[in-house]
C-alpha cells in the first residue's frame, strides 16, 4: 500500500469528497474499487466513512470547542480530526495511540509543519481536557439532535407525527448498520434453490420477515455470489419490495412503472408477468442514461422480454400513451429518501422542510398525470422511501380529494405486514423490522 493510502487516509479522502457533494455510497464504492485492500481494511474504511458521516453533528459539536472561533481549517484537515474523534469515541477496539499517530502522520505527509502542529495540538488538548457532556444540554430537542446527529427540524416533525417515544426508537436505529437483503428472481428460479445455492457458497441465509421473495444475508457481499452473477437474485432492501407486492399482479397485466430507475421494482414486476400472455411493464425515467440502466438490469435478470424502458418525464405521459391503458400503475415517487438514512447518512444534513414541500408538489404532479392512464377497477400504488407524512399520508389525502373517481384500498403484502394497523396505507419505520423506512398506499379507479 502506498504512502498516504492507509485505510484512515482513504477514509479522509472519501469524506472530503462527500463534504463537497459526492454521494457517500458511490464515493465509498469508487474508493474501494481503486485501492487493493484486504477484507479487514475494506470493512474498516467503510466503518470510518459511514460512522463519521452518521455522527457528524456530534463530532462537530465536540471539535468546535478545540478550534478558535473564525479559525480557517482546510476541509481535509477537519476530516482528519473528525475521523480521529469518531474512532476514539465509537470504536472501542482501536488503540488511542494508533488513532493519534496516524492522524498526525497524515497531517505531516499531506500538509506542512504548521498543519502537523495544529492537528497534534488539537488531539492532545482533547486528550487532556476531555469532551463536553451532551446530557448536560438543557434543551431536549437540541440534546437529541446532538446525541443522534439529526437536524432539530426532523426531530420535531417526527415527534409531532409518531410521538416522543417512537421518535427516540427511530433515532436509536438509524445509526446502526443496514442489513443486507436480496430478492430472489422468481422468473428463473425458486426460493429453495437460491437458499441452497447461497448456503453452499458459505453465506448465512435467513428468510425475510418483511417480504415474500427475500433473504437476509451475512456481511459477505451478495454481488460476489454465483447466484447474483447468474441473475438468480438481485440486491434490494426488504421494504422496497412491498410496493410491488401491493400491486397484486396478474401474468397478463399491462403495468406502468412511472419512476423506474435503476429498475429494481421494474424487474420485480416483470418477474411476475408472462410475455406469452401479453404481460409487460412500461418503465419510465427522465434520463436516458438511467433508462439504459433499467435495460441492463432487465437483461441480467432475464426479464427483458417483458420490459419496455422509455425516457420520459412521467408528468408528460399524456403525450405518449392513451387514457385507461394500464391494469396496474406503480408510482415509486422521487422523495427526500429519509427512510434510507442508514445507507445514505448524509441525507439527514442535506434536506430541509422547504425541500420536502417542493417534493410533495412533484409527487402530486406525477400522480395526477399517470392516474388518467389507469383502467377502471385497476390498481395504482404510490410509494416512497421516506418517513414523513408530508410526502406520504398528506399526498394520499390530497390526491383522493382531487380525484373522486379513485378510492383508497388497504395495502396487502405477502407476509401481511402490520395487519393490526387501522389505516389502508402502510408505514414502515427503520426500527420496526430493522429495514429501510418505507411508505406504501394503494388506490382503485372506480370507473
CSV table of N, CA and C in Angstrom, one decimal, residues 173 178-179 181 208 210 216 237-240 242 339-340 342-343 428-438:
chain,number,residue,atom,x,y,z
A,173,UNK,N,-32.1,3.8,16.0
A,173,UNK,CA,-31.9,2.7,14.9
A,173,UNK,C,-31.1,3.2,13.7
A,178,UNK,N,-26.9,-1.0,8.2
A,178,UNK,CA,-28.1,-1.6,7.4
A,178,UNK,C,-27.9,-3.0,7.1
A,179,UNK,N,-28.9,-3.8,7.2
A,179,UNK,CA,-28.9,-5.2,6.9
A,179,UNK,C,-28.7,-5.4,5.4
A,181,UNK,N,-29.9,-7.5,2.2
A,181,UNK,CA,-31.0,-8.4,1.8
A,181,UNK,C,-31.0,-8.5,0.3
A,208,UNK,N,-36.6,-13.5,5.0
A,208,UNK,CA,-37.1,-12.2,5.4
A,208,UNK,C,-38.4,-12.3,6.2
A,210,UNK,N,-40.2,-9.6,6.3
A,210,UNK,CA,-40.9,-8.5,5.7
A,210,UNK,C,-41.5,-8.8,4.3
A,216,UNK,N,-32.3,-12.4,4.0
A,216,UNK,CA,-31.2,-11.6,4.6
A,216,UNK,C,-29.9,-12.5,4.6
A,237,UNK,N,-33.5,-3.9,-0.8
A,237,UNK,CA,-34.0,-3.9,0.6
A,237,UNK,C,-35.4,-4.5,0.7
A,238,UNK,N,-35.6,-5.2,1.8
A,238,UNK,CA,-36.9,-5.9,2.0
A,238,UNK,C,-38.1,-4.9,1.9
A,239,UNK,N,-38.0,-3.7,2.5
A,239,UNK,CA,-39.1,-2.8,2.5
A,239,UNK,C,-39.4,-2.3,1.0
A,240,UNK,N,-38.4,-2.2,0.2
A,240,UNK,CA,-38.5,-1.7,-1.1
A,240,UNK,C,-39.3,-2.7,-2.0
A,242,UNK,N,-42.1,-4.2,-1.1
A,242,UNK,CA,-43.5,-4.2,-0.7
A,242,UNK,C,-44.4,-3.5,-1.7
A,339,UNK,N,-36.0,7.6,4.7
A,339,UNK,CA,-36.1,6.3,5.2
A,339,UNK,C,-34.8,5.5,4.9
A,340,UNK,N,-33.9,6.1,4.2
A,340,UNK,CA,-32.6,5.4,3.8
A,340,UNK,C,-31.4,5.9,4.5
A,342,UNK,N,-29.7,5.1,7.0
A,342,UNK,CA,-28.6,4.2,7.3
A,342,UNK,C,-27.7,3.9,6.1
A,343,UNK,N,-28.3,3.9,4.9
A,343,UNK,CA,-27.5,3.6,3.7
A,343,UNK,C,-26.9,4.9,3.1
A,428,UNK,N,-43.6,1.9,7.2
A,428,UNK,CA,-42.6,1.2,7.9
A,428,UNK,C,-41.5,2.1,8.3
A,429,UNK,N,-41.2,2.0,9.6
A,429,UNK,CA,-40.1,2.9,10.2
A,429,UNK,C,-38.8,2.0,10.3
A,430,UNK,N,-37.7,2.5,10.3
A,430,UNK,CA,-36.4,1.7,10.4
A,430,UNK,C,-36.4,0.8,11.6
A,431,UNK,N,-37.0,1.2,12.7
A,431,UNK,CA,-37.0,0.4,13.9
A,431,UNK,C,-38.0,-0.8,13.9
A,432,UNK,N,-38.9,-0.7,13.0
A,432,UNK,CA,-40.0,-1.8,13.0
A,432,UNK,C,-39.5,-3.2,12.7
A,433,UNK,N,-38.7,-3.3,11.6
A,433,UNK,CA,-38.2,-4.6,11.2
A,433,UNK,C,-36.7,-4.5,10.9
A,434,UNK,N,-36.0,-3.5,11.4
A,434,UNK,CA,-34.6,-3.3,11.0
A,434,UNK,C,-34.4,-3.3,9.5
A,435,UNK,N,-35.3,-2.6,8.8
A,435,UNK,CA,-35.2,-2.4,7.4
A,435,UNK,C,-35.3,-1.0,7.0
A,436,UNK,N,-35.3,-0.6,5.8
A,436,UNK,CA,-35.4,0.8,5.4
A,436,UNK,C,-36.8,1.3,5.7
A,437,UNK,N,-36.9,2.6,6.0
A,437,UNK,CA,-38.2,3.2,6.2
A,437,UNK,C,-38.9,3.3,4.8
A,438,UNK,N,-40.2,3.0,4.8
A,438,UNK,CA,-40.9,3.0,3.5
A,438,UNK,C,-42.4,3.3,3.8
